[in-house]
């Protein structure tokens, strides 16, 4: 049996029980920027996937999120690719995406080193590059391995002592909560630690990563650190996404200014949300795009402009298909439900000349259905 591109999901997302048909559609980007259905359709992803295998405490960033988060309030916009200098190597390039409701620029530097002189840390001049991956493992974040080695982590040690086969996630306090897979994050920066710091390639132009911002001083001050700059997926355990479960890592005070809130990328009460065990799932948790890369609606033939992100051209306009499917779900031989389609995610992959859309055709249901019941149901779907 081939990997499926469609699957049923049942849940109680907010006010009603619902059932949804999740369907993935892959398109090729033509030379004219128009998206046409691909001959090879990518299958649904049933658990988050990472780019690489990494040995703890190092982590690899996600390359795809869980497709069956079917009840997203808005549409995730994800761009996976590289920045290009087009034949003449550059030391810095601005990678950009623009579309209705969304504009983002990521400044991409060539590789730099951290140097220490009598007055403190400085960055070397960036090396020229022709292509640079725009991924979270090149943005600010990561793990302070030196601090972990010096201080240990009693929680991690206790888990490993009792469950040695347990696959441990980021060690508390030693990874940057916004991006545990990045580079450059340290508690304290001195001449010795500077020798082991990898300088990030990516930054937001209005929130630059400078030598004096690499160190946060102590773990609870992480909210003062730079925002990781990227267009890719955000992991469920990263801030601010994890904040929607009421599980924000330790920080100084509840009234600490949160950059994501100030920019409108997260809800104002993010730091005071109750735990998921008390409040249930906050709908914002399901949004898996980079903070700030979520839009209300994408209409058919919406134009997306990307700059310095396509291997063939410094600027290209992509016409997103966004043609909603017509779907009907047979919950029993005698009962069929009509659905309302919602675009859950648009993933732009310029290097592969692809756009992937994940749709959720939703309907209010009489109750929640168990997986064994969903497996026996049938559906019809038609793409326009």
mmCIF file of C-alpha atoms in Angstrom:
data_model
loop_
_atom_site.group_PDB
_atom_site.id
_atom_site.type_symbol
_atom_site.label_atom_id
_atom_site.label_comp_id
_atom_site.label_asym_id
_atom_site.label_seq_id
_atom_site.Cartn_x
_atom_site.Cartn_y
_atom_site.Cartn_z
ATOM 1 C CA UNK A 1 0.000 0.000 0.000
ATOM 2 C CA UNK A 2 1.363 3.418 -0.954
ATOM 3 C CA UNK A 3 1.803 6.159 1.627
ATOM 4 C CA UNK A 4 -1.509 8.000 2.004
ATOM 5 C CA UNK A 5 -2.138 11.600 1.004
ATOM 6 C CA UNK A 6 -5.481 11.662 2.864
ATOM 7 C CA UNK A 7 -6.616 10.680 6.369
ATOM 8 C CA UNK A 8 -9.510 11.235 8.777
ATOM 9 C CA UNK A 9 -9.194 12.981 12.151
ATOM 10 C CA UNK A 10 -11.749 13.410 14.934
ATOM 11 C CA UNK A 11 -11.470 15.848 17.857
ATOM 12 C CA UNK A 12 -13.175 18.532 19.928
ATOM 13 C CA UNK A 13 -11.150 21.590 18.870
ATOM 14 C CA UNK A 14 -13.279 24.313 20.466
ATOM 15 C CA UNK A 15 -17.072 24.375 20.814
ATOM 16 C CA UNK A 16 -18.107 21.243 18.925
ATOM 17 C CA UNK A 17 -17.011 17.728 18.143
ATOM 18 C CA UNK A 18 -15.651 17.685 14.610
ATOM 19 C CA UNK A 19 -14.410 15.282 11.992
ATOM 20 C CA UNK A 20 -12.003 16.293 9.257
ATOM 21 C CA UNK A 21 -10.455 14.854 6.142
ATOM 22 C CA UNK A 22 -6.823 15.985 5.932
ATOM 23 C CA UNK A 23 -5.489 16.001 2.380
ATOM 24 C CA UNK A 24 -2.050 16.930 1.054
ATOM 25 C CA UNK A 25 -1.579 18.308 -2.456
ATOM 26 C CA UNK A 26 1.807 18.805 -4.136
ATOM 27 C CA UNK A 27 2.364 21.268 -6.981
ATOM 28 C CA UNK A 28 5.252 22.024 -9.329
ATOM 29 C CA UNK A 29 6.235 25.670 -9.782
ATOM 30 C CA UNK A 30 6.357 26.391 -13.505
ATOM 31 C CA UNK A 31 8.718 28.815 -15.223
ATOM 32 C CA UNK A 32 5.786 31.251 -15.265
ATOM 33 C CA UNK A 33 5.342 30.910 -11.489
ATOM 34 C CA UNK A 34 2.036 29.065 -11.831
ATOM 35 C CA UNK A 35 1.568 25.991 -9.629
ATOM 36 C CA UNK A 36 0.377 22.831 -11.387
ATOM 37 C CA UNK A 37 -0.305 19.406 -9.805
ATOM 38 C CA UNK A 38 2.826 17.263 -9.551
ATOM 39 C CA UNK A 39 3.002 13.772 -10.978
ATOM 40 C CA UNK A 40 4.437 12.608 -7.651
ATOM 41 C CA UNK A 41 2.296 13.542 -4.656
ATOM 42 C CA UNK A 42 4.013 13.746 -1.265
ATOM 43 C CA UNK A 43 2.407 11.615 1.476
ATOM 44 C CA UNK A 44 1.058 12.841 4.778
ATOM 45 C CA UNK A 45 3.503 13.070 7.674
ATOM 46 C CA UNK A 46 2.186 11.275 10.760
ATOM 47 C CA UNK A 47 4.839 12.462 13.194
ATOM 48 C CA UNK A 48 7.262 15.414 13.114
ATOM 49 C CA UNK A 49 10.452 14.823 11.147
ATOM 50 C CA UNK A 50 13.880 16.445 11.539
ATOM 51 C CA UNK A 51 16.429 17.328 8.892
ATOM 52 C CA UNK A 52 19.256 15.301 10.401
ATOM 53 C CA UNK A 53 20.155 12.887 13.155
ATOM 54 C CA UNK A 54 21.863 14.759 15.987
ATOM 55 C CA UNK A 55 23.593 13.439 19.087
ATOM 56 C CA UNK A 56 22.282 14.944 22.313
ATOM 57 C CA UNK A 57 22.595 17.549 23.610
ATOM 58 C CA UNK A 58 22.714 18.882 20.022
ATOM 59 C CA UNK A 59 19.417 18.921 18.144
ATOM 60 C CA UNK A 60 18.320 19.047 14.524
ATOM 61 C CA UNK A 61 15.523 21.409 13.443
ATOM 62 C CA UNK A 62 12.224 20.060 12.109
ATOM 63 C CA UNK A 63 11.855 19.587 8.358
ATOM 64 C CA UNK A 64 8.131 18.801 8.597
ATOM 65 C CA UNK A 65 5.446 19.040 11.258
ATOM 66 C CA UNK A 66 2.586 16.673 12.080
ATOM 67 C CA UNK A 67 0.075 16.950 9.214
ATOM 68 C CA UNK A 68 -2.886 15.683 11.237
ATOM 69 C CA UNK A 69 -3.242 18.833 13.335
ATOM 70 C CA UNK A 70 -6.476 19.325 11.455
ATOM 71 C CA UNK A 71 -8.155 22.161 13.321
ATOM 72 C CA UNK A 72 -5.836 25.126 12.922
ATOM 73 C CA UNK A 73 -7.415 28.571 13.345
ATOM 74 C CA UNK A 74 -5.324 30.046 10.513
ATOM 75 C CA UNK A 75 -2.953 29.028 7.716
ATOM 76 C CA UNK A 76 0.712 28.237 8.331
ATOM 77 C CA UNK A 77 3.095 29.624 5.712
ATOM 78 C CA UNK A 78 6.447 27.829 5.557
ATOM 79 C CA UNK A 79 9.354 28.426 3.202
ATOM 80 C CA UNK A 80 12.159 25.875 3.004
ATOM 81 C CA UNK A 81 15.177 26.725 0.916
ATOM 82 C CA UNK A 82 18.444 28.578 0.522
ATOM 83 C CA UNK A 83 19.631 32.123 -0.096
ATOM 84 C CA UNK A 84 21.536 32.718 -3.341
ATOM 85 C CA UNK A 85 23.985 35.323 -4.642
ATOM 86 C CA UNK A 86 23.587 34.342 -8.336
ATOM 87 C CA UNK A 87 27.051 33.838 -9.748
ATOM 88 C CA UNK A 88 28.876 36.578 -7.888
ATOM 89 C CA UNK A 89 29.647 35.460 -4.306
ATOM 90 C CA UNK A 90 28.295 37.852 -1.675
ATOM 91 C CA UNK A 91 29.012 38.312 2.012
ATOM 92 C CA UNK A 92 25.421 39.234 2.874
ATOM 93 C CA UNK A 93 22.067 38.689 1.158
ATOM 94 C CA UNK A 94 18.545 39.656 2.196
ATOM 95 C CA UNK A 95 16.105 36.775 1.637
ATOM 96 C CA UNK A 96 12.500 37.921 1.418
ATOM 97 C CA UNK A 97 8.952 36.668 1.122
ATOM 98 C CA UNK A 98 5.934 38.903 0.515
ATOM 99 C CA UNK A 99 2.266 38.026 0.148
ATOM 100 C CA UNK A 100 -1.059 39.410 1.388
ATOM 101 C CA UNK A 101 -0.892 39.537 5.175
ATOM 102 C CA UNK A 102 2.775 38.566 5.409
ATOM 103 C CA UNK A 103 6.161 40.150 4.777
ATOM 104 C CA UNK A 104 9.446 38.835 6.138
ATOM 105 C CA UNK A 105 13.115 39.545 5.503
ATOM 106 C CA UNK A 106 15.911 37.353 6.819
ATOM 107 C CA UNK A 107 19.429 38.768 6.521
ATOM 108 C CA UNK A 108 21.858 36.025 5.541
ATOM 109 C CA UNK A 109 25.567 36.423 6.330
ATOM 110 C CA UNK A 110 28.447 34.333 5.105
ATOM 111 C CA UNK A 111 30.277 32.266 7.694
ATOM 112 C CA UNK A 112 31.881 34.320 10.457
ATOM 113 C CA UNK A 113 34.006 33.509 13.473
ATOM 114 C CA UNK A 114 33.875 34.962 16.961
ATOM 115 C CA UNK A 115 37.107 36.677 17.910
ATOM 116 C CA UNK A 116 38.263 37.954 21.280
ATOM 117 C CA UNK A 117 40.410 41.021 21.661
ATOM 118 C CA UNK A 118 41.289 43.283 24.565
ATOM 119 C CA UNK A 119 37.909 45.013 24.516
ATOM 120 C CA UNK A 120 35.766 41.899 24.180
ATOM 121 C CA UNK A 121 34.130 39.796 21.459
ATOM 122 C CA UNK A 122 33.873 40.777 17.794
ATOM 123 C CA UNK A 123 32.735 39.058 14.622
ATOM 124 C CA UNK A 124 35.120 38.490 11.752
ATOM 125 C CA UNK A 125 34.166 39.704 8.295
ATOM 126 C CA UNK A 126 31.737 37.257 6.634
ATOM 127 C CA UNK A 127 33.073 34.936 3.965
ATOM 128 C CA UNK A 128 31.538 35.252 0.492
ATOM 129 C CA UNK A 129 29.006 32.573 -0.426
ATOM 130 C CA UNK A 130 26.946 31.563 -3.431
ATOM 131 C CA UNK A 131 24.336 29.480 -1.582
ATOM 132 C CA UNK A 132 23.407 29.380 2.093
ATOM 133 C CA UNK A 133 20.705 27.115 3.609
ATOM 134 C CA UNK A 134 18.076 29.122 5.486
ATOM 135 C CA UNK A 135 17.385 26.752 8.368
ATOM 136 C CA UNK A 136 17.006 27.068 12.115
ATOM 137 C CA UNK A 137 20.374 25.410 12.697
ATOM 138 C CA UNK A 138 21.947 28.556 11.215
ATOM 139 C CA UNK A 139 19.844 30.958 13.305
ATOM 140 C CA UNK A 140 20.509 32.133 16.876
ATOM 141 C CA UNK A 141 19.907 29.502 19.531
ATOM 142 C CA UNK A 142 21.257 26.084 20.392
ATOM 143 C CA UNK A 143 22.785 24.639 23.534
ATOM 144 C CA UNK A 144 25.450 25.977 25.882
ATOM 145 C CA UNK A 145 27.390 22.719 26.032
ATOM 146 C CA UNK A 146 30.062 24.214 28.278
ATOM 147 C CA UNK A 147 27.514 25.330 30.905
ATOM 148 C CA UNK A 148 25.837 21.946 30.752
ATOM 149 C CA UNK A 149 29.175 20.238 31.407
ATOM 150 C CA UNK A 150 30.001 22.518 34.331
ATOM 151 C CA UNK A 151 26.614 22.591 36.063
ATOM 152 C CA UNK A 152 24.978 19.320 35.008
ATOM 153 C CA UNK A 153 21.225 19.019 34.949
ATOM 154 C CA UNK A 154 19.697 17.200 37.936
ATOM 155 C CA UNK A 155 16.409 16.634 36.116
ATOM 156 C CA UNK A 156 18.123 15.097 33.110
ATOM 157 C CA UNK A 157 20.440 13.052 35.324
ATOM 158 C CA UNK A 158 17.495 11.681 37.290
ATOM 159 C CA UNK A 159 15.605 10.688 34.164
ATOM 160 C CA UNK A 160 18.641 8.977 32.652
ATOM 161 C CA UNK A 161 19.357 7.097 35.893
ATOM 162 C CA UNK A 162 15.881 5.588 36.046
ATOM 163 C CA UNK A 163 15.110 5.382 32.309
ATOM 164 C CA UNK A 164 18.419 5.021 30.435
ATOM 165 C CA UNK A 165 16.647 4.262 27.154
ATOM 166 C CA UNK A 166 14.437 7.340 27.364
ATOM 167 C CA UNK A 167 14.918 9.695 24.403
ATOM 168 C CA UNK A 168 15.591 12.928 26.255
ATOM 169 C CA UNK A 169 14.557 16.244 24.760
ATOM 170 C CA UNK A 170 16.334 19.595 25.435
ATOM 171 C CA UNK A 171 17.981 19.866 28.840
ATOM 172 C CA UNK A 172 16.216 22.506 30.885
ATOM 173 C CA UNK A 173 18.063 25.815 31.005
ATOM 174 C CA UNK A 174 20.909 24.904 28.676
ATOM 175 C CA UNK A 175 19.043 25.176 25.372
ATOM 176 C CA UNK A 176 17.598 28.386 23.989
ATOM 177 C CA UNK A 177 13.814 27.927 24.354
ATOM 178 C CA UNK A 178 13.048 29.766 21.112
ATOM 179 C CA UNK A 179 15.373 27.595 19.025
ATOM 180 C CA UNK A 180 17.203 24.713 20.731
ATOM 181 C CA UNK A 181 18.621 23.646 17.353
ATOM 182 C CA UNK A 182 20.451 26.907 16.591
ATOM 183 C CA UNK A 183 23.935 28.274 17.204
ATOM 184 C CA UNK A 184 25.520 31.072 19.230
ATOM 185 C CA UNK A 185 23.600 30.750 22.516
ATOM 186 C CA UNK A 186 25.676 30.876 25.717
ATOM 187 C CA UNK A 187 25.098 31.811 29.325
ATOM 188 C CA UNK A 188 28.375 33.648 29.767
ATOM 189 C CA UNK A 189 30.802 34.725 27.060
ATOM 190 C CA UNK A 190 34.499 34.949 27.869
ATOM 191 C CA UNK A 191 37.747 34.365 26.051
ATOM 192 C CA UNK A 192 37.608 30.605 26.595
ATOM 193 C CA UNK A 193 33.968 30.071 25.621
ATOM 194 C CA UNK A 194 34.382 32.335 22.592
ATOM 195 C CA UNK A 195 36.612 29.699 21.011
ATOM 196 C CA UNK A 196 33.684 27.260 20.807
ATOM 197 C CA UNK A 197 30.877 29.584 19.712
ATOM 198 C CA UNK A 198 29.559 29.262 16.169
ATOM 199 C CA UNK A 199 28.247 32.578 14.877
ATOM 200 C CA UNK A 200 24.706 32.494 13.402
ATOM 201 C CA UNK A 201 24.328 33.143 9.687
ATOM 202 C CA UNK A 202 20.753 34.404 9.968
ATOM 203 C CA UNK A 203 19.165 37.413 11.655
ATOM 204 C CA UNK A 204 16.262 39.813 11.371
ATOM 205 C CA UNK A 205 17.454 43.235 10.136
ATOM 206 C CA UNK A 206 15.531 44.943 12.961
ATOM 207 C CA UNK A 207 16.787 42.505 15.628
ATOM 208 C CA UNK A 208 20.438 41.895 14.723
ATOM 209 C CA UNK A 209 22.623 39.261 16.350
ATOM 210 C CA UNK A 210 25.616 41.169 17.712
ATOM 211 C CA UNK A 211 28.561 39.874 19.786
ATOM 212 C CA UNK A 212 27.203 41.464 22.957
ATOM 213 C CA UNK A 213 23.833 39.671 22.551
ATOM 214 C CA UNK A 214 25.151 36.115 22.308
ATOM 215 C CA UNK A 215 25.300 35.657 26.100
ATOM 216 C CA UNK A 216 22.114 35.944 28.158
ATOM 217 C CA UNK A 217 23.826 36.070 31.589
ATOM 218 C CA UNK A 218 21.590 33.473 33.242
ATOM 219 C CA UNK A 219 18.996 31.001 32.034
ATOM 220 C CA UNK A 220 15.956 32.989 33.206
ATOM 221 C CA UNK A 221 16.950 35.965 31.028
ATOM 222 C CA UNK A 222 16.429 34.130 27.740
ATOM 223 C CA UNK A 223 13.511 36.369 26.746
ATOM 224 C CA UNK A 224 16.075 39.156 26.222
ATOM 225 C CA UNK A 225 17.900 37.123 23.571
ATOM 226 C CA UNK A 226 17.677 37.652 19.791
ATOM 227 C CA UNK A 227 14.753 36.260 17.843
ATOM 228 C CA UNK A 228 15.771 33.290 15.664
ATOM 229 C CA UNK A 229 15.340 34.357 12.030
ATOM 230 C CA UNK A 230 13.925 31.787 9.637
ATOM 231 C CA UNK A 231 10.946 30.826 7.446
ATOM 232 C CA UNK A 232 10.782 27.128 8.377
ATOM 233 C CA UNK A 233 8.690 24.946 10.697
ATOM 234 C CA UNK A 234 8.758 25.556 14.455
ATOM 235 C CA UNK A 235 8.899 22.541 16.775
ATOM 236 C CA UNK A 236 6.081 21.895 19.247
ATOM 237 C CA UNK A 237 8.510 22.201 22.189
ATOM 238 C CA UNK A 238 9.835 25.621 21.135
ATOM 239 C CA UNK A 239 8.705 28.974 22.479
ATOM 240 C CA UNK A 240 6.306 30.636 21.814
ATOM 241 C CA UNK A 241 4.445 27.574 20.554
ATOM 242 C CA UNK A 242 4.889 25.620 23.783
ATOM 243 C CA UNK A 243 3.506 28.611 25.686
ATOM 244 C CA UNK A 244 0.052 27.772 24.345
ATOM 245 C CA UNK A 245 0.200 24.642 26.490
ATOM 246 C CA UNK A 246 0.995 26.739 29.560
ATOM 247 C CA UNK A 247 4.521 25.303 29.603
ATOM 248 C CA UNK A 248 6.665 28.395 29.073
ATOM 249 C CA UNK A 249 10.204 27.807 30.446
ATOM 250 C CA UNK A 250 11.313 29.705 33.540
ATOM 251 C CA UNK A 251 11.649 33.435 32.991
ATOM 252 C CA UNK A 252 12.185 36.446 35.213
ATOM 253 C CA UNK A 253 8.669 37.800 35.817
ATOM 254 C CA UNK A 254 5.211 37.375 34.251
ATOM 255 C CA UNK A 255 5.331 41.005 33.029
ATOM 256 C CA UNK A 256 8.585 40.506 31.119
ATOM 257 C CA UNK A 257 8.298 42.030 27.656
ATOM 258 C CA UNK A 258 7.928 39.317 25.041
ATOM 259 C CA UNK A 259 9.140 40.284 21.580
ATOM 260 C CA UNK A 260 6.760 37.851 19.884
ATOM 261 C CA UNK A 261 3.793 39.474 21.651
ATOM 262 C CA UNK A 262 4.996 42.992 20.839
ATOM 263 C CA UNK A 263 5.189 42.053 17.147
ATOM 264 C CA UNK A 264 1.743 40.463 17.127
ATOM 265 C CA UNK A 265 3.160 36.975 16.632
ATOM 266 C CA UNK A 266 1.651 35.578 19.861
ATOM 267 C CA UNK A 267 -1.333 36.273 22.108
ATOM 268 C CA UNK A 268 -0.877 38.985 24.781
ATOM 269 C CA UNK A 269 -1.475 36.604 27.720
ATOM 270 C CA UNK A 270 0.961 33.952 26.476
ATOM 271 C CA UNK A 271 3.065 33.910 29.667
ATOM 272 C CA UNK A 272 0.063 33.423 31.937
ATOM 273 C CA UNK A 273 -1.853 30.709 30.085
ATOM 274 C CA UNK A 274 -2.759 27.777 32.308
ATOM 275 C CA UNK A 275 -1.262 24.349 31.822
ATOM 276 C CA UNK A 276 -2.749 22.127 29.145
ATOM 277 C CA UNK A 277 -3.821 19.735 31.910
ATOM 278 C CA UNK A 278 -6.177 22.448 33.228
ATOM 279 C CA UNK A 279 -7.302 24.312 30.120
ATOM 280 C CA UNK A 280 -7.101 21.767 27.333
ATOM 281 C CA UNK A 281 -5.513 22.533 23.995
ATOM 282 C CA UNK A 282 -5.223 26.211 23.130
ATOM 283 C CA UNK A 283 -5.868 26.465 19.373
ATOM 284 C CA UNK A 284 -2.724 28.551 18.885
ATOM 285 C CA UNK A 285 -0.558 25.530 19.679
ATOM 286 C CA UNK A 286 -1.526 23.896 16.397
ATOM 287 C CA UNK A 287 0.076 26.670 14.338
ATOM 288 C CA UNK A 288 3.486 25.226 13.467
ATOM 289 C CA UNK A 289 4.947 27.873 11.170
ATOM 290 C CA UNK A 290 7.695 30.201 12.327
ATOM 291 C CA UNK A 291 6.274 32.808 14.718
ATOM 292 C CA UNK A 292 4.693 35.557 12.637
ATOM 293 C CA UNK A 293 4.258 33.415 9.508
ATOM 294 C CA UNK A 294 0.564 32.698 9.915
ATOM 295 C CA UNK A 295 -2.154 34.318 7.791
ATOM 296 C CA UNK A 296 -5.930 34.508 7.996
ATOM 297 C CA UNK A 297 -6.793 33.411 4.492
ATOM 298 C CA UNK A 298 -5.134 32.506 1.206
ATOM 299 C CA UNK A 299 -7.339 32.783 -1.838
ATOM 300 C CA UNK A 300 -6.936 30.891 -5.096
ATOM 301 C CA UNK A 301 -4.155 32.245 -7.320
ATOM 302 C CA UNK A 302 -2.670 34.336 -4.513
ATOM 303 C CA UNK A 303 0.673 35.777 -5.609
ATOM 304 C CA UNK A 304 3.727 35.216 -3.413
ATOM 305 C CA UNK A 305 6.955 37.079 -4.184
ATOM 306 C CA UNK A 306 10.262 35.625 -3.034
ATOM 307 C CA UNK A 307 13.625 37.324 -3.441
ATOM 308 C CA UNK A 308 17.068 35.724 -3.405
ATOM 309 C CA UNK A 309 15.508 32.367 -2.532
ATOM 310 C CA UNK A 310 15.041 30.711 -5.926
ATOM 311 C CA UNK A 311 17.992 28.919 -7.566
ATOM 312 C CA UNK A 312 17.210 30.398 -10.992
ATOM 313 C CA UNK A 313 16.123 33.976 -10.372
ATOM 314 C CA UNK A 314 16.676 36.761 -7.788
ATOM 315 C CA UNK A 315 12.935 37.457 -7.821
ATOM 316 C CA UNK A 316 10.050 35.188 -8.684
ATOM 317 C CA UNK A 317 6.296 35.482 -8.257
ATOM 318 C CA UNK A 318 4.596 32.224 -7.404
ATOM 319 C CA UNK A 319 0.878 31.833 -8.010
ATOM 320 C CA UNK A 320 -0.380 29.625 -5.191
ATOM 321 C CA UNK A 321 -3.089 27.234 -6.380
ATOM 322 C CA UNK A 322 -5.162 27.285 -3.157
ATOM 323 C CA UNK A 323 -8.061 25.570 -4.930
ATOM 324 C CA UNK A 324 -10.194 24.028 -2.179
ATOM 325 C CA UNK A 325 -11.315 20.425 -2.556
ATOM 326 C CA UNK A 326 -14.904 19.256 -2.363
ATOM 327 C CA UNK A 327 -15.107 16.424 0.137
ATOM 328 C CA UNK A 328 -17.803 14.263 1.660
ATOM 329 C CA UNK A 329 -17.299 11.906 4.614
ATOM 330 C CA UNK A 330 -19.417 8.777 5.046
ATOM 331 C CA UNK A 331 -19.479 8.261 8.814
ATOM 332 C CA UNK A 332 -21.856 5.320 8.247
ATOM 333 C CA UNK A 333 -23.514 3.652 5.248
ATOM 334 C CA UNK A 334 -26.575 5.844 5.796
ATOM 335 C CA UNK A 335 -24.994 9.126 6.844
ATOM 336 C CA UNK A 336 -22.734 11.363 4.800
ATOM 337 C CA UNK A 337 -21.357 14.696 5.967
ATOM 338 C CA UNK A 338 -20.600 17.625 3.717
ATOM 339 C CA UNK A 339 -17.461 19.516 4.694
ATOM 340 C CA UNK A 340 -16.021 23.005 4.686
ATOM 341 C CA UNK A 341 -12.420 23.101 3.391
ATOM 342 C CA UNK A 342 -9.729 25.040 5.213
ATOM 343 C CA UNK A 343 -6.152 25.544 4.060
ATOM 344 C CA UNK A 344 -3.985 24.490 7.012
ATOM 345 C CA UNK A 345 -0.513 24.984 5.554
ATOM 346 C CA UNK A 346 1.305 26.221 2.467
ATOM 347 C CA UNK A 347 4.904 25.040 2.193
ATOM 348 C CA UNK A 348 7.032 26.726 -0.480
ATOM 349 C CA UNK A 349 10.139 24.770 -1.512
ATOM 350 C CA UNK A 350 11.996 26.809 -4.154
ATOM 351 C CA UNK A 351 15.017 24.478 -4.372
ATOM 352 C CA UNK A 352 12.663 21.641 -5.361
ATOM 353 C CA UNK A 353 10.439 24.015 -7.373
ATOM 354 C CA UNK A 354 7.466 22.794 -5.374
ATOM 355 C CA UNK A 355 4.588 24.112 -3.316
ATOM 356 C CA UNK A 356 2.800 21.759 -0.926
ATOM 357 C CA UNK A 357 -0.657 22.484 0.448
ATOM 358 C CA UNK A 358 -2.269 20.717 3.410
ATOM 359 C CA UNK A 359 -6.044 21.009 3.533
ATOM 360 C CA UNK A 360 -8.578 20.098 6.200
ATOM 361 C CA UNK A 361 -12.145 19.447 5.057
ATOM 362 C CA UNK A 362 -14.083 19.874 8.306
ATOM 363 C CA UNK A 363 -17.569 19.066 9.523
ATOM 364 C CA UNK A 364 -19.363 19.251 12.852
ATOM 365 C CA UNK A 365 -19.928 15.715 14.137
ATOM 366 C CA UNK A 366 -22.397 14.163 16.557
ATOM 367 C CA UNK A 367 -19.519 12.956 18.726
ATOM 368 C CA UNK A 368 -15.832 12.129 18.653
ATOM 369 C CA UNK A 369 -14.876 8.950 16.837
ATOM 370 C CA UNK A 370 -12.226 6.446 17.882
ATOM 371 C CA UNK A 371 -9.483 5.544 15.439
ATOM 372 C CA UNK A 372 -10.959 2.086 14.864
ATOM 373 C CA UNK A 373 -14.179 3.781 13.708
ATOM 374 C CA UNK A 374 -12.335 6.238 11.482
ATOM 375 C CA UNK A 375 -10.514 3.351 9.827
ATOM 376 C CA UNK A 376 -13.849 1.901 8.688
ATOM 377 C CA UNK A 377 -15.182 5.158 7.201
ATOM 378 C CA UNK A 378 -14.966 6.188 3.577
ATOM 379 C CA UNK A 379 -14.878 9.523 1.813
ATOM 380 C CA UNK A 380 -14.887 11.165 -1.571
ATOM 381 C CA UNK A 381 -12.755 14.131 -2.571
ATOM 382 C CA UNK A 382 -12.603 16.141 -5.766
ATOM 383 C CA UNK A 383 -9.994 18.749 -6.638
ATOM 384 C CA UNK A 384 -10.976 21.673 -8.822
#
